[in-house]
Amino acid sequence: MTIRVLVADDQELVRTGLRMILEAQPGIEVVGEAADGARAVQLAQQLRPDVCLFDIRMPRMDGIEATRRLAGRGVSDPLAIIVITTFDLDEYVYGALKAGARGFLLKDAGPELLVQAIRAAASGDALIAPRVTARLLQQFADLDTSTAPLQPVEALTEREEEVLLTVARGRTNEEIAQELHISLSTVKSHLASLMGKIGARNRVEIAVWAYETKRVGR
């Protein structure tokens, strides 16, 4: 099945480069491009792509608000959105994750990681660039928030706490299985249980919750 992707970035050169990288891969098609957030939301609602690839800083509407409108809490049929950004202590990234982004990458991540992120998002998973997971989330672990993070509806088991920490550190399912000496299906089972207990929709929100509740320290 072909993965249909919408690309939004205010720089034409970046959009062209992303299109070339993605369409060189089997089973991926770029179905639309947008130069600003407002147009990205409009196209996404019209085209219903499998994955949206959004820059954060865009005119008219930034990537955070575009993400919130398409994937935020309360959206009945949220789209899979990946945010691409330049790190540079970019406080907007945290906002994008809270708004419902399924993952994020740095613009220098490289074609291989970009394609992995697209395929992961299309399959219902999420990919956080491993080398920036801790750096980025820890930048915001001590920020005050308007509301305290929700506590689990049921206490986490010891194994779930272990899985939680590995997710927060950017481990893939395969890496978690190897590190904890459990099967891949067991990892997926624990992730599903975690999401149900803490009200997370994907592994990105699991990681954010782990930092907000101080389960992962500096």
PDB file of C-alpha atoms in Angstrom:
ATOM      1  CA  MET A   1       0.000   0.000   0.000  1.00  0.00           C
ATOM      2  CA  THR A   2       1.305   3.426  -0.963  1.00  0.00           C
ATOM      3  CA  ILE A   3       1.900   5.896   1.887  1.00  0.00           C
ATOM      4  CA  ARG A   4       0.488   9.292   0.926  1.00  0.00           C
ATOM      5  CA  VAL A   5       2.431  12.228   2.369  1.00  0.00           C
ATOM      6  CA  LEU A   6       1.734  15.964   2.642  1.00  0.00           C
ATOM      7  CA  VAL A   7       4.804  18.212   3.023  1.00  0.00           C
ATOM      8  CA  ALA A   8       4.614  21.698   4.534  1.00  0.00           C
ATOM      9  CA  ASP A   9       7.602  24.048   4.740  1.00  0.00           C
ATOM     10  CA  ASP A  10       7.923  27.713   3.842  1.00  0.00           C
ATOM     11  CA  GLN A  11      11.142  27.109   1.899  1.00  0.00           C
ATOM     12  CA  GLU A  12      10.590  25.795  -1.608  1.00  0.00           C
ATOM     13  CA  LEU A  13      14.064  24.275  -1.717  1.00  0.00           C
ATOM     14  CA  VAL A  14      13.347  22.239   1.427  1.00  0.00           C
ATOM     15  CA  ARG A  15      10.004  21.035   0.072  1.00  0.00           C
ATOM     16  CA  THR A  16      11.630  19.999  -3.185  1.00  0.00           C
ATOM     17  CA  GLY A  17      14.370  18.120  -1.359  1.00  0.00           C
ATOM     18  CA  LEU A  18      11.894  16.290   0.855  1.00  0.00           C
ATOM     19  CA  ARG A  19       9.774  15.343  -2.149  1.00  0.00           C
ATOM     20  CA  MET A  20      12.801  13.970  -3.991  1.00  0.00           C
ATOM     21  CA  ILE A  21      13.912  11.913  -0.994  1.00  0.00           C
ATOM     22  CA  LEU A  22      10.469  10.491  -0.299  1.00  0.00           C
ATOM     23  CA  GLU A  23       9.433   9.728  -3.856  1.00  0.00           C
ATOM     24  CA  ALA A  24      12.708   7.884  -4.436  1.00  0.00           C
ATOM     25  CA  GLN A  25      11.437   5.323  -1.933  1.00  0.00           C
ATOM     26  CA  PRO A  26       9.127   2.490  -2.981  1.00  0.00           C
ATOM     27  CA  GLY A  27       5.610   2.831  -1.642  1.00  0.00           C
ATOM     28  CA  ILE A  28       5.747   6.538  -0.758  1.00  0.00           C
ATOM     29  CA  GLU A  29       4.009   9.311  -2.701  1.00  0.00           C
ATOM     30  CA  VAL A  30       3.955  13.059  -1.960  1.00  0.00           C
ATOM     31  CA  VAL A  31       0.369  14.087  -2.668  1.00  0.00           C
ATOM     32  CA  GLY A  32       0.630  17.761  -1.790  1.00  0.00           C
ATOM     33  CA  GLU A  33       2.843  20.649  -0.706  1.00  0.00           C
ATOM     34  CA  ALA A  34       2.125  23.756   1.338  1.00  0.00           C
ATOM     35  CA  ALA A  35       4.195  26.868   2.013  1.00  0.00           C
ATOM     36  CA  ASP A  36       2.339  27.895   5.183  1.00  0.00           C
ATOM     37  CA  GLY A  37       0.435  26.318   8.031  1.00  0.00           C
ATOM     38  CA  ALA A  38      -3.010  27.508   7.040  1.00  0.00           C
ATOM     39  CA  ARG A  39      -2.675  25.998   3.590  1.00  0.00           C
ATOM     40  CA  ALA A  40      -1.262  22.822   5.128  1.00  0.00           C
ATOM     41  CA  VAL A  41      -4.363  22.391   7.295  1.00  0.00           C
ATOM     42  CA  GLN A  42      -6.634  23.038   4.319  1.00  0.00           C
ATOM     43  CA  LEU A  43      -4.824  20.518   2.117  1.00  0.00           C
ATOM     44  CA  ALA A  44      -4.665  17.939   4.899  1.00  0.00           C
ATOM     45  CA  GLN A  45      -8.407  18.146   5.442  1.00  0.00           C
ATOM     46  CA  GLN A  46      -9.042  17.824   1.702  1.00  0.00           C
ATOM     47  CA  LEU A  47      -6.508  15.114   0.864  1.00  0.00           C
ATOM     48  CA  ARG A  48      -6.471  13.120   4.131  1.00  0.00           C
ATOM     49  CA  PRO A  49      -2.861  11.967   3.660  1.00  0.00           C
ATOM     50  CA  ASP A  50      -1.474   9.056   5.645  1.00  0.00           C
ATOM     51  CA  VAL A  51       1.298  11.237   7.071  1.00  0.00           C
ATOM     52  CA  CYS A  52       1.870  14.995   7.294  1.00  0.00           C
ATOM     53  CA  LEU A  53       5.431  16.313   7.458  1.00  0.00           C
ATOM     54  CA  PHE A  54       5.383  19.827   8.960  1.00  0.00           C
ATOM     55  CA  ASP A  55       8.021  22.436   9.628  1.00  0.00           C
ATOM     56  CA  ILE A  56       7.410  24.348  12.855  1.00  0.00           C
ATOM     57  CA  ARG A  57       8.141  27.897  11.770  1.00  0.00           C
ATOM     58  CA  MET A  58       5.763  28.772   8.948  1.00  0.00           C
ATOM     59  CA  PRO A  59       3.851  31.946   8.031  1.00  0.00           C
ATOM     60  CA  ARG A  60       0.117  32.502   8.593  1.00  0.00           C
ATOM     61  CA  MET A  61      -0.092  29.540  10.973  1.00  0.00           C
ATOM     62  CA  ASP A  62       2.847  27.796  12.609  1.00  0.00           C
ATOM     63  CA  GLY A  63       3.346  24.061  12.709  1.00  0.00           C
ATOM     64  CA  ILE A  64       2.176  23.792  16.308  1.00  0.00           C
ATOM     65  CA  GLU A  65      -1.257  25.245  15.630  1.00  0.00           C
ATOM     66  CA  ALA A  66      -1.537  23.265  12.389  1.00  0.00           C
ATOM     67  CA  THR A  67      -0.724  20.108  14.331  1.00  0.00           C
ATOM     68  CA  ARG A  68      -3.248  20.942  17.054  1.00  0.00           C
ATOM     69  CA  ARG A  69      -6.027  21.439  14.505  1.00  0.00           C
ATOM     70  CA  LEU A  70      -5.307  18.151  12.772  1.00  0.00           C
ATOM     71  CA  ALA A  71      -4.189  15.909  15.630  1.00  0.00           C
ATOM     72  CA  GLY A  72      -4.946  17.627  18.928  1.00  0.00           C
ATOM     73  CA  ARG A  73      -7.099  16.271  21.691  1.00  0.00           C
ATOM     74  CA  GLY A  74     -10.719  16.370  20.696  1.00  0.00           C
ATOM     75  CA  VAL A  75     -10.017  15.831  17.004  1.00  0.00           C
ATOM     76  CA  SER A  76     -12.271  12.941  16.065  1.00  0.00           C
ATOM     77  CA  ASP A  77     -10.109  11.541  13.263  1.00  0.00           C
ATOM     78  CA  PRO A  78      -6.552  12.784  13.909  1.00  0.00           C
ATOM     79  CA  LEU A  79      -3.889  12.651  11.237  1.00  0.00           C
ATOM     80  CA  ALA A  80      -0.367  11.348  11.750  1.00  0.00           C
ATOM     81  CA  ILE A  81       1.977  14.335  11.889  1.00  0.00           C
ATOM     82  CA  ILE A  82       5.756  14.426  12.054  1.00  0.00           C
ATOM     83  CA  VAL A  83       7.470  17.697  12.902  1.00  0.00           C
ATOM     84  CA  ILE A  84      10.826  18.559  11.385  1.00  0.00           C
ATOM     85  CA  THR A  85      12.847  21.245  13.092  1.00  0.00           C
ATOM     86  CA  THR A  86      16.268  22.658  13.822  1.00  0.00           C
ATOM     87  CA  PHE A  87      17.146  21.904  17.452  1.00  0.00           C
ATOM     88  CA  ASP A  88      18.738  25.108  18.793  1.00  0.00           C
ATOM     89  CA  LEU A  89      16.779  24.854  22.058  1.00  0.00           C
ATOM     90  CA  ASP A  90      13.616  25.183  20.034  1.00  0.00           C
ATOM     91  CA  GLU A  91      10.832  25.506  22.600  1.00  0.00           C
ATOM     92  CA  TYR A  92       8.265  25.034  19.849  1.00  0.00           C
ATOM     93  CA  VAL A  93       9.074  21.342  19.543  1.00  0.00           C
ATOM     94  CA  TYR A  94       7.701  20.563  22.993  1.00  0.00           C
ATOM     95  CA  GLY A  95       4.550  22.466  22.094  1.00  0.00           C
ATOM     96  CA  ALA A  96       4.199  20.445  18.920  1.00  0.00           C
ATOM     97  CA  LEU A  97       4.443  17.155  20.802  1.00  0.00           C
ATOM     98  CA  LYS A  98       1.833  18.347  23.273  1.00  0.00           C
ATOM     99  CA  ALA A  99      -0.338  19.418  20.343  1.00  0.00           C
ATOM    100  CA  GLY A 100      -0.422  15.857  19.018  1.00  0.00           C
ATOM    101  CA  ALA A 101       2.602  15.377  16.765  1.00  0.00           C
ATOM    102  CA  ARG A 102       3.475  11.720  16.414  1.00  0.00           C
ATOM    103  CA  GLY A 103       7.200  12.344  16.232  1.00  0.00           C
ATOM    104  CA  PHE A 104       9.924  14.775  15.365  1.00  0.00           C
ATOM    105  CA  LEU A 105      13.162  14.860  13.450  1.00  0.00           C
ATOM    106  CA  LEU A 106      15.974  17.304  12.957  1.00  0.00           C
ATOM    107  CA  LYS A 107      16.378  18.658   9.457  1.00  0.00           C
ATOM    108  CA  ASP A 108      19.822  17.073   9.294  1.00  0.00           C
ATOM    109  CA  ALA A 109      18.469  13.646  10.278  1.00  0.00           C
ATOM    110  CA  GLY A 110      19.216  12.193   6.856  1.00  0.00           C
ATOM    111  CA  PRO A 111      17.071  10.328   4.324  1.00  0.00           C
ATOM    112  CA  GLU A 112      17.137   6.961   6.107  1.00  0.00           C
ATOM    113  CA  LEU A 113      15.717   8.255   9.396  1.00  0.00           C
ATOM    114  CA  LEU A 114      13.204  10.411   7.552  1.00  0.00           C
ATOM    115  CA  VAL A 115      11.837   7.413   5.685  1.00  0.00           C
ATOM    116  CA  GLN A 116      11.784   5.323   8.881  1.00  0.00           C
ATOM    117  CA  ALA A 117       9.745   8.058  10.577  1.00  0.00           C
ATOM    118  CA  ILE A 118       7.266   8.212   7.686  1.00  0.00           C
ATOM    119  CA  ARG A 119       6.764   4.448   7.673  1.00  0.00           C
ATOM    120  CA  ALA A 120       6.463   4.332  11.477  1.00  0.00           C
ATOM    121  CA  ALA A 121       3.834   7.080  11.525  1.00  0.00           C
ATOM    122  CA  ALA A 122       1.863   5.443   8.734  1.00  0.00           C
ATOM    123  CA  SER A 123       1.743   2.173  10.682  1.00  0.00           C
ATOM    124  CA  GLY A 124       0.467   3.875  13.825  1.00  0.00           C
ATOM    125  CA  ASP A 125       3.794   4.050  15.610  1.00  0.00           C
ATOM    126  CA  ALA A 126       5.930   7.084  16.353  1.00  0.00           C
ATOM    127  CA  LEU A 127       9.592   7.889  15.979  1.00  0.00           C
ATOM    128  CA  ILE A 128      11.547  10.402  18.007  1.00  0.00           C
ATOM    129  CA  ALA A 129      15.039  11.071  16.714  1.00  0.00           C
ATOM    130  CA  PRO A 130      17.027   8.991  19.239  1.00  0.00           C
ATOM    131  CA  ARG A 131      20.006  11.311  19.591  1.00  0.00           C
ATOM    132  CA  VAL A 132      17.882  14.258  20.659  1.00  0.00           C
ATOM    133  CA  THR A 133      15.174  12.560  22.718  1.00  0.00           C
ATOM    134  CA  ALA A 134      16.745  13.105  26.120  1.00  0.00           C
ATOM    135  CA  ARG A 135      18.335  16.448  25.243  1.00  0.00           C
ATOM    136  CA  LEU A 136      15.122  17.924  23.956  1.00  0.00           C
ATOM    137  CA  LEU A 137      12.638  16.644  26.502  1.00  0.00           C
ATOM    138  CA  GLN A 138      14.955  17.365  29.414  1.00  0.00           C
ATOM    139  CA  GLN A 139      15.136  20.995  28.347  1.00  0.00           C
ATOM    140  CA  PHE A 140      11.470  21.218  29.310  1.00  0.00           C
ATOM    141  CA  ALA A 141      11.257  18.716  32.157  1.00  0.00           C
ATOM    142  CA  ASP A 142      11.438  21.485  34.771  1.00  0.00           C
ATOM    143  CA  LEU A 143       9.169  23.998  33.061  1.00  0.00           C
ATOM    144  CA  ASP A 144       6.022  24.930  34.920  1.00  0.00           C
ATOM    145  CA  THR A 145       2.857  23.826  33.141  1.00  0.00           C
ATOM    146  CA  SER A 146      -0.621  25.272  33.484  1.00  0.00           C
ATOM    147  CA  THR A 147      -1.971  21.926  34.653  1.00  0.00           C
ATOM    148  CA  ALA A 148      -0.307  19.050  36.433  1.00  0.00           C
ATOM    149  CA  PRO A 149       0.170  15.893  34.363  1.00  0.00           C
ATOM    150  CA  LEU A 150      -2.619  13.375  34.781  1.00  0.00           C
ATOM    151  CA  GLN A 151      -1.809  10.496  37.090  1.00  0.00           C
ATOM    152  CA  PRO A 152      -2.400   6.931  35.864  1.00  0.00           C
ATOM    153  CA  VAL A 153      -5.899   5.574  36.318  1.00  0.00           C
ATOM    154  CA  GLU A 154      -4.222   2.432  37.648  1.00  0.00           C
ATOM    155  CA  ALA A 155      -0.764   2.072  39.148  1.00  0.00           C
ATOM    156  CA  LEU A 156       1.955   1.062  36.709  1.00  0.00           C
ATOM    157  CA  THR A 157       3.541  -2.320  37.173  1.00  0.00           C
ATOM    158  CA  GLU A 158       7.287  -2.602  37.706  1.00  0.00           C
ATOM    159  CA  ARG A 159       7.733  -3.806  34.129  1.00  0.00           C
ATOM    160  CA  GLU A 160       5.607  -0.976  32.761  1.00  0.00           C
ATOM    161  CA  GLU A 161       7.801   1.498  34.639  1.00  0.00           C
ATOM    162  CA  GLU A 162      10.845  -0.076  32.960  1.00  0.00           C
ATOM    163  CA  VAL A 163       9.256   0.145  29.519  1.00  0.00           C
ATOM    164  CA  LEU A 164       8.248   3.745  30.233  1.00  0.00           C
ATOM    165  CA  LEU A 165      11.852   4.736  30.903  1.00  0.00           C
ATOM    166  CA  THR A 166      13.148   3.055  27.755  1.00  0.00           C
ATOM    167  CA  VAL A 167      10.545   4.843  25.636  1.00  0.00           C
ATOM    168  CA  ALA A 168      11.503   8.164  27.246  1.00  0.00           C
ATOM    169  CA  ARG A 169      15.109   7.503  26.263  1.00  0.00           C
ATOM    170  CA  GLY A 170      14.186   7.023  22.627  1.00  0.00           C
ATOM    171  CA  ARG A 171      14.507   3.249  22.358  1.00  0.00           C
ATOM    172  CA  THR A 172      12.729   1.454  19.529  1.00  0.00           C
ATOM    173  CA  ASN A 173      10.476  -1.532  20.229  1.00  0.00           C
ATOM    174  CA  GLU A 174      13.241  -3.889  19.086  1.00  0.00           C
ATOM    175  CA  GLU A 175      15.774  -2.209  21.379  1.00  0.00           C
ATOM    176  CA  ILE A 176      13.357  -2.363  24.316  1.00  0.00           C
ATOM    177  CA  ALA A 177      12.832  -6.083  23.719  1.00  0.00           C
ATOM    178  CA  GLN A 178      16.577  -6.716  23.701  1.00  0.00           C
ATOM    179  CA  GLU A 179      17.298  -4.492  26.694  1.00  0.00           C
ATOM    180  CA  LEU A 180      14.566  -5.972  28.898  1.00  0.00           C
ATOM    181  CA  HIS A 181      14.878  -9.530  27.522  1.00  0.00           C
ATOM    182  CA  ILE A 182      11.239  -9.774  26.496  1.00  0.00           C
ATOM    183  CA  SER A 183       9.505 -10.490  23.199  1.00  0.00           C
ATOM    184  CA  LEU A 184       8.441  -7.820  20.727  1.00  0.00           C
ATOM    185  CA  SER A 185       4.789  -8.728  21.237  1.00  0.00           C
ATOM    186  CA  THR A 186       5.225  -8.273  24.987  1.00  0.00           C
ATOM    187  CA  VAL A 187       6.719  -4.828  24.422  1.00  0.00           C
ATOM    188  CA  LYS A 188       3.703  -3.860  22.333  1.00  0.00           C
ATOM    189  CA  SER A 189       1.380  -5.198  25.013  1.00  0.00           C
ATOM    190  CA  HIS A 190       3.089  -3.112  27.697  1.00  0.00           C
ATOM    191  CA  LEU A 191       2.952  -0.008  25.493  1.00  0.00           C
ATOM    192  CA  ALA A 192      -0.780  -0.487  24.934  1.00  0.00           C
ATOM    193  CA  SER A 193      -1.325  -0.881  28.672  1.00  0.00           C
ATOM    194  CA  LEU A 194       0.765   2.223  29.395  1.00  0.00           C
ATOM    195  CA  MET A 195      -1.201   4.323  26.944  1.00  0.00           C
ATOM    196  CA  GLY A 196      -4.451   3.202  28.502  1.00  0.00           C
ATOM    197  CA  LYS A 197      -3.321   3.938  32.055  1.00  0.00           C
ATOM    198  CA  ILE A 198      -1.833   7.399  31.459  1.00  0.00           C
ATOM    199  CA  GLY A 199      -4.145   8.561  28.688  1.00  0.00           C
ATOM    200  CA  ALA A 200      -1.428   8.757  26.024  1.00  0.00           C
ATOM    201  CA  ARG A 201      -2.206   8.315  22.357  1.00  0.00           C
ATOM    202  CA  ASN A 202       1.266   7.261  21.218  1.00  0.00           C
ATOM    203  CA  ARG A 203       4.825   6.724  22.414  1.00  0.00           C
ATOM    204  CA  VAL A 204       5.655  10.408  22.028  1.00  0.00           C
ATOM    205  CA  GLU A 205       3.063  11.276  24.666  1.00  0.00           C
ATOM    206  CA  ILE A 206       4.386   8.422  26.811  1.00  0.00           C
ATOM    207  CA  ALA A 207       7.856  10.015  26.703  1.00  0.00           C
ATOM    208  CA  VAL A 208       6.535  13.492  27.477  1.00  0.00           C
ATOM    209  CA  TRP A 209       4.519  12.134  30.414  1.00  0.00           C
ATOM    210  CA  ALA A 210       7.597  10.377  31.792  1.00  0.00           C
ATOM    211  CA  TYR A 211       9.461  13.691  31.910  1.00  0.00           C
ATOM    212  CA  GLU A 212       6.531  15.700  33.226  1.00  0.00           C
ATOM    213  CA  THR A 213       6.046  13.301  36.132  1.00  0.00           C
ATOM    214  CA  LYS A 214       9.799  13.450  36.880  1.00  0.00           C
ATOM    215  CA  ARG A 215      10.294   9.744  36.268  1.00  0.00           C
ATOM    216  CA  VAL A 216      13.293  10.639  34.126  1.00  0.00           C
ATOM    217  CA  GLY A 217      15.796  13.006  35.706  1.00  0.00           C
ATOM    218  CA  ARG A 218      18.653  15.013  34.311  1.00  0.00           C
TER     219      ARG A 218
END
